[in-house]
Amino acid sequence: MNAQRGETKEQQLVVVRLDRERYGVPIEHVHEIIRMQEVTRIPRAPSFVEGVINLRGQVIPVIDLRRRFGLAAGERNGASRIVVVEMNGSRVGMVVDAVLEVMRLPDSAVVPPEELLAASEVAFLRGVAKQGDDLILLLDLQRVLEVHEQRELAELQTA
Amino acid sequence: MQLQRLLPVFLSEADEHLQALEEGVLQLERQGPNPELVAGLFRSAHTLKGSAGALGFQRMAELAHALEEVLEALRAGRGGDGLADLLLECVDTLRALRQEVSDGGERTDVQALVERLRAWKEGGAEDGLPVDVRVRLREDCPMRAARALALLRVLREHAEVEQVAPPEEAIAQGQLELEFTARVRAREPEALQELLAGPEVESVRVMPAGEARDERWLDLGPQARGKLPDDPELTRRASLRTVRVDVERLDRLMNLVGELVVDRIRFQQIAERLRRLDGANGLAQELAEAAGHLGRVASDLQAQVLKARMLPIEHLFSRFPRYVRDLAQRAGKRVEVVVEGQDTELDRSVIEQIGGPLMHLVRNAVDHGIEPPEERQRLGKPTAGRLRLAAVQEEEGILVVVEDDGRGIDTDRVREKAVGLGLLTAEAAARLSEEEAVELIFHPGLSTASQVTDVSGRGVGMDAVRAGVQALGGSVEVETQRGRGTRFTLRLPLTLAIVRALLVSCGGERYAIPLAGVQEIVEVPADRVHRLGSYRATVLRGNALPVVSVHEALGLPAPENPGRLLCVVTGGRRRVGLWVDRVLGEGEIVVKPLGSYLGQVDGVSGATILGDGRVALILDPSALVRLALREEELAHVG
């Protein structure tokens, strides 16, 4: 709404770090950011589903973004955070290496991911923004959280 | 905006009125019209019409209006024979509209039904409705007999007079006090009052035929419709101090209360550590006391919130008289429903989930249990079968009983079927005790229906009933006596939100197992567990018991050294020994859903938050048994 009305269209992002890359999560989907905590494993879940945690009495699933993106497992340390996002009515936590900042990004800075990245990397992205020398990869949460297609894939592979 | 706010209230009120209408119509069918009953029905139809109209639901309003008119005719004394079907159709259609309204808009066409209601009403008017007209003359009226006969003549011009009391000959002979009553059929009975009024006439009362002696009708004019002055129900409702609360709000409240309980435990732990740090300082003691108090408040609060989630089982039971009526009609049977213990309260989630299993049991009772009227007569039973639905609260939970006085379960046929389906050899079937044979009905795919009806279908399994009830942490038992009837007893937990569970640890993870599914815990040395191909078993009191570790059953990597404790869990008649490392304790746990993101996780029924704030999965014993035995079967094949 704002973006349509305003003269300079912009979006607000929570910028997180994963491996050496910076990713932007649309702030309107971020429910809260919490410290890493012990996760209870869930049987027969897709491999990127780390398990469930207790968020003030609510049991919510947590996914490991590194695994989701096929990156090597990283070390969990004091900087690790769980970004709790709300999507289609359910809350899901995403484990990231660190939360860096909240920033405003003019829409004009965003280009389609295909222009800058290899095809394999763009599956979870809705765009890329250049910021100085850095790139911010904008997450497409809908695809990041999509669990069913992944589950079917896993079933196909084991069949 | 306005509509959005009012809609939920409208919908839930509509539900109440529709329920009242349905119950009333069924009662009408059984007992015939009586003034209170018809007035109650009228009130419901009237209110429904009003509120549907106010919110712009035209079709609902129109249909409710037509219904109201029919009820009005009924109230004016029109006989209600054969009307029940039409009225029930009305209720069903209103219900469909109510659903459509909640989904976005009315779609069902009501015109045809409205026409039929009108036709019924008009049809009545042609014959004229039988009414009693009681005329009382003034004391100073001269020549009473002549006056009375004159009035009767007037009456004859406008209506068909069937009977007069005292009889006309007697009036002619002067045997008249001040009053006479005529039974007439009139097109417009209301008009008679005006017609007969005059200076010598003290009063004219027009009453539905046969109701002349019921004084309650005397004050009822058209203006007073729907307002029985001394209706106890009306006064009771007005004085109820209740508030409607969204269930989601209660769920959230429940979550917060659970948090409070966890916090209390942490406070107590902190107090304990403080005490060890400086035992002399009274501060630690004070903190411990405060934490203790917090704990008591938290558990009280929890109990209150749980209570707020409870509903009387009436919400479920009230559907059945109608349901059974329709079933019986289709099956050509006569069934009388007896409902007991409607006030028994259960958590709303339990009530929601036992509806399916109960319907199944009731359907089976009507279709297969209760005999057709001729057969019952031949057997010397009352022609109408008896179906009893009862709920009783026990210490640990609720018992729900579905009982019929039909033919009972034919265990010979059950054995035959099981053998026919290849579930058992003929010898094994013959060796089964009666109880064991009855238990076969819970086997998937086995149904004793000798004929397939469109209601029960073929082989719609009792296994589904048992699985459904067990998923709630309950159990189903069956008792049957050939020729005498069958009784199903469902043992249900009071609430789903809290269950008693065993807390175990296995491979470093903690799991909760609902106690309802745990038979016993036994210690079995590793050398007593035998490996047969890829599956293991031990012998427990002479019977083979398959053994799996929790991790195997869940499909997780198995820990290296399985423990020596076997937790024997049951799913239906089958059992499995679950290997666990340690039993940590037993207690009440608050059940939380895993959520839609993860969907159904096989073998897990939910999660709970432990005292230290960590999440533990709640295992589903019957699913674990299924999972474990499926693997065993596969092992046999391979």
JSON list of N, CA and C in Angstrom, two decimals, chain B residues 139-169:
[
{"chain": "B", "resi": 139, "resn": "GLU", "atom": "N", "xyz": [-75.26, -11.35, 32.45]},
{"chain": "B", "resi": 139, "resn": "GLU", "atom": "CA", "xyz": [-76.24, -11.87, 33.41]},
{"chain": "B", "resi": 139, "resn": "GLU", "atom": "C", "xyz": [-77.61, -11.24, 33.22]},
{"chain": "B", "resi": 140, "resn": "ASP", "atom": "N", "xyz": [-77.58, -9.98, 32.75]},
{"chain": "B", "resi": 140, "resn": "ASP", "atom": "CA", "xyz": [-78.87, -9.30, 32.60]},
{"chain": "B", "resi": 140, "resn": "ASP", "atom": "C", "xyz": [-79.48, -9.49, 31.20]},
{"chain": "B", "resi": 141, "resn": "CYS", "atom": "N", "xyz": [-78.94, -10.44, 30.49]},
{"chain": "B", "resi": 141, "resn": "CYS", "atom": "CA", "xyz": [-79.46, -10.66, 29.14]},
{"chain": "B", "resi": 141, "resn": "CYS", "atom": "C", "xyz": [-80.86, -11.28, 29.20]},
{"chain": "B", "resi": 142, "resn": "PRO", "atom": "N", "xyz": [-81.84, -10.62, 28.58]},
{"chain": "B", "resi": 142, "resn": "PRO", "atom": "CA", "xyz": [-83.18, -11.22, 28.59]},
{"chain": "B", "resi": 142, "resn": "PRO", "atom": "C", "xyz": [-83.25, -12.35, 27.56]},
{"chain": "B", "resi": 143, "resn": "MET", "atom": "N", "xyz": [-84.10, -13.30, 27.80]},
{"chain": "B", "resi": 143, "resn": "MET", "atom": "CA", "xyz": [-84.35, -14.41, 26.88]},
{"chain": "B", "resi": 143, "resn": "MET", "atom": "C", "xyz": [-83.06, -15.03, 26.39]},
{"chain": "B", "resi": 144, "resn": "ARG", "atom": "N", "xyz": [-82.36, -15.59, 27.39]},
{"chain": "B", "resi": 144, "resn": "ARG", "atom": "CA", "xyz": [-81.04, -16.14, 27.06]},
{"chain": "B", "resi": 144, "resn": "ARG", "atom": "C", "xyz": [-81.09, -17.20, 25.97]},
{"chain": "B", "resi": 145, "resn": "ALA", "atom": "N", "xyz": [-82.07, -18.11, 26.06]},
{"chain": "B", "resi": 145, "resn": "ALA", "atom": "CA", "xyz": [-82.12, -19.22, 25.11]},
{"chain": "B", "resi": 145, "resn": "ALA", "atom": "C", "xyz": [-82.29, -18.69, 23.69]},
{"chain": "B", "resi": 146, "resn": "ALA", "atom": "N", "xyz": [-83.21, -17.76, 23.51]},
{"chain": "B", "resi": 146, "resn": "ALA", "atom": "CA", "xyz": [-83.45, -17.21, 22.17]},
{"chain": "B", "resi": 146, "resn": "ALA", "atom": "C", "xyz": [-82.20, -16.51, 21.65]},
{"chain": "B", "resi": 147, "resn": "ARG", "atom": "N", "xyz": [-81.55, -15.76, 22.56]},
{"chain": "B", "resi": 147, "resn": "ARG", "atom": "CA", "xyz": [-80.33, -15.04, 22.19]},
{"chain": "B", "resi": 147, "resn": "ARG", "atom": "C", "xyz": [-79.25, -16.04, 21.74]},
{"chain": "B", "resi": 148, "resn": "ALA", "atom": "N", "xyz": [-79.10, -17.10, 22.52]},
{"chain": "B", "resi": 148, "resn": "ALA", "atom": "CA", "xyz": [-78.08, -18.10, 22.22]},
{"chain": "B", "resi": 148, "resn": "ALA", "atom": "C", "xyz": [-78.37, -18.75, 20.86]},
{"chain": "B", "resi": 149, "resn": "LEU", "atom": "N", "xyz": [-79.63, -19.12, 20.64]},
{"chain": "B", "resi": 149, "resn": "LEU", "atom": "CA", "xyz": [-79.97, -19.77, 19.37]},
{"chain": "B", "resi": 149, "resn": "LEU", "atom": "C", "xyz": [-79.74, -18.80, 18.21]},
{"chain": "B", "resi": 150, "resn": "ALA", "atom": "N", "xyz": [-80.01, -17.53, 18.44]},
{"chain": "B", "resi": 150, "resn": "ALA", "atom": "CA", "xyz": [-79.78, -16.53, 17.39]},
{"chain": "B", "resi": 150, "resn": "ALA", "atom": "C", "xyz": [-78.28, -16.44, 17.07]},
{"chain": "B", "resi": 151, "resn": "LEU", "atom": "N", "xyz": [-77.49, -16.44, 18.13]},
{"chain": "B", "resi": 151, "resn": "LEU", "atom": "CA", "xyz": [-76.04, -16.37, 17.91]},
{"chain": "B", "resi": 151, "resn": "LEU", "atom": "C", "xyz": [-75.55, -17.60, 17.15]},
{"chain": "B", "resi": 152, "resn": "LEU", "atom": "N", "xyz": [-76.13, -18.74, 17.45]},
{"chain": "B", "resi": 152, "resn": "LEU", "atom": "CA", "xyz": [-75.73, -19.96, 16.75]},
{"chain": "B", "resi": 152, "resn": "LEU", "atom": "C", "xyz": [-76.09, -19.88, 15.27]},
{"chain": "B", "resi": 153, "resn": "ARG", "atom": "N", "xyz": [-77.22, -19.24, 15.01]},
{"chain": "B", "resi": 153, "resn": "ARG", "atom": "CA", "xyz": [-77.60, -19.06, 13.60]},
{"chain": "B", "resi": 153, "resn": "ARG", "atom": "C", "xyz": [-76.56, -18.21, 12.88]},
{"chain": "B", "resi": 154, "resn": "VAL", "atom": "N", "xyz": [-76.15, -17.11, 13.52]},
{"chain": "B", "resi": 154, "resn": "VAL", "atom": "CA", "xyz": [-75.12, -16.25, 12.93]},
{"chain": "B", "resi": 154, "resn": "VAL", "atom": "C", "xyz": [-73.85, -17.06, 12.68]},
{"chain": "B", "resi": 155, "resn": "LEU", "atom": "N", "xyz": [-73.55, -17.85, 13.67]},
{"chain": "B", "resi": 155, "resn": "LEU", "atom": "CA", "xyz": [-72.34, -18.67, 13.57]},
{"chain": "B", "resi": 155, "resn": "LEU", "atom": "C", "xyz": [-72.44, -19.60, 12.36]},
{"chain": "B", "resi": 156, "resn": "ARG", "atom": "N", "xyz": [-73.58, -20.21, 12.17]},
{"chain": "B", "resi": 156, "resn": "ARG", "atom": "CA", "xyz": [-73.78, -21.16, 11.05]},
{"chain": "B", "resi": 156, "resn": "ARG", "atom": "C", "xyz": [-73.59, -20.49, 9.70]},
{"chain": "B", "resi": 157, "resn": "GLU", "atom": "N", "xyz": [-73.91, -19.19, 9.64]},
{"chain": "B", "resi": 157, "resn": "GLU", "atom": "CA", "xyz": [-73.76, -18.50, 8.36]},
{"chain": "B", "resi": 157, "resn": "GLU", "atom": "C", "xyz": [-72.29, -18.37, 7.96]},
{"chain": "B", "resi": 158, "resn": "HIS", "atom": "N", "xyz": [-71.43, -18.34, 8.96]},
{"chain": "B", "resi": 158, "resn": "HIS", "atom": "CA", "xyz": [-70.02, -18.09, 8.66]},
{"chain": "B", "resi": 158, "resn": "HIS", "atom": "C", "xyz": [-69.11, -19.28, 8.90]},
{"chain": "B", "resi": 159, "resn": "ALA", "atom": "N", "xyz": [-69.67, -20.29, 9.47]},
{"chain": "B", "resi": 159, "resn": "ALA", "atom": "CA", "xyz": [-68.81, -21.44, 9.77]},
{"chain": "B", "resi": 159, "resn": "ALA", "atom": "C", "xyz": [-69.66, -22.69, 9.84]},
{"chain": "B", "resi": 160, "resn": "GLU", "atom": "N", "xyz": [-68.95, -23.83, 9.81]},
{"chain": "B", "resi": 160, "resn": "GLU", "atom": "CA", "xyz": [-69.65, -25.09, 9.90]},
{"chain": "B", "resi": 160, "resn": "GLU", "atom": "C", "xyz": [-69.67, -25.51, 11.37]},
{"chain": "B", "resi": 161, "resn": "VAL", "atom": "N", "xyz": [-70.87, -25.54, 11.94]},
{"chain": "B", "resi": 161, "resn": "VAL", "atom": "CA", "xyz": [-70.97, -25.87, 13.36]},
{"chain": "B", "resi": 161, "resn": "VAL", "atom": "C", "xyz": [-71.09, -27.38, 13.50]},
{"chain": "B", "resi": 162, "resn": "GLU", "atom": "N", "xyz": [-70.16, -27.98, 14.22]},
{"chain": "B", "resi": 162, "resn": "GLU", "atom": "CA", "xyz": [-70.16, -29.45, 14.32]},
{"chain": "B", "resi": 162, "resn": "GLU", "atom": "C", "xyz": [-70.86, -29.94, 15.57]},
{"chain": "B", "resi": 163, "resn": "GLN", "atom": "N", "xyz": [-70.78, -29.13, 16.60]},
{"chain": "B", "resi": 163, "resn": "GLN", "atom": "CA", "xyz": [-71.23, -29.63, 17.91]},
{"chain": "B", "resi": 163, "resn": "GLN", "atom": "C", "xyz": [-71.48, -28.44, 18.81]},
{"chain": "B", "resi": 164, "resn": "VAL", "atom": "N", "xyz": [-72.49, -28.55, 19.64]},
{"chain": "B", "resi": 164, "resn": "VAL", "atom": "CA", "xyz": [-72.74, -27.45, 20.56]},
{"chain": "B", "resi": 164, "resn": "VAL", "atom": "C", "xyz": [-72.93, -28.03, 21.97]},
{"chain": "B", "resi": 165, "resn": "ALA", "atom": "N", "xyz": [-72.36, -27.35, 22.93]},
{"chain": "B", "resi": 165, "resn": "ALA", "atom": "CA", "xyz": [-72.54, -27.80, 24.31]},
{"chain": "B", "resi": 165, "resn": "ALA", "atom": "C", "xyz": [-72.97, -26.61, 25.16]},
{"chain": "B", "resi": 166, "resn": "PRO", "atom": "N", "xyz": [-74.04, -26.66, 25.90]},
{"chain": "B", "resi": 166, "resn": "PRO", "atom": "CA", "xyz": [-75.00, -27.79, 25.88]},
{"chain": "B", "resi": 166, "resn": "PRO", "atom": "C", "xyz": [-75.70, -27.90, 24.51]},
{"chain": "B", "resi": 167, "resn": "PRO", "atom": "N", "xyz": [-76.26, -29.09, 24.18]},
{"chain": "B", "resi": 167, "resn": "PRO", "atom": "CA", "xyz": [-76.88, -29.27, 22.87]},
{"chain": "B", "resi": 167, "resn": "PRO", "atom": "C", "xyz": [-78.02, -28.27, 22.63]},
{"chain": "B", "resi": 168, "resn": "GLU", "atom": "N", "xyz": [-78.29, -27.99, 21.34]},
{"chain": "B", "resi": 168, "resn": "GLU", "atom": "CA", "xyz": [-79.28, -26.97, 21.01]},
{"chain": "B", "resi": 168, "resn": "GLU", "atom": "C", "xyz": [-80.67, -27.27, 21.61]},
{"chain": "B", "resi": 169, "resn": "GLU", "atom": "N", "xyz": [-81.05, -28.58, 21.58]},
{"chain": "B", "resi": 169, "resn": "GLU", "atom": "CA", "xyz": [-82.38, -28.93, 22.14]},
{"chain": "B", "resi": 169, "resn": "GLU", "atom": "C", "xyz": [-82.44, -28.52, 23.60]}
]
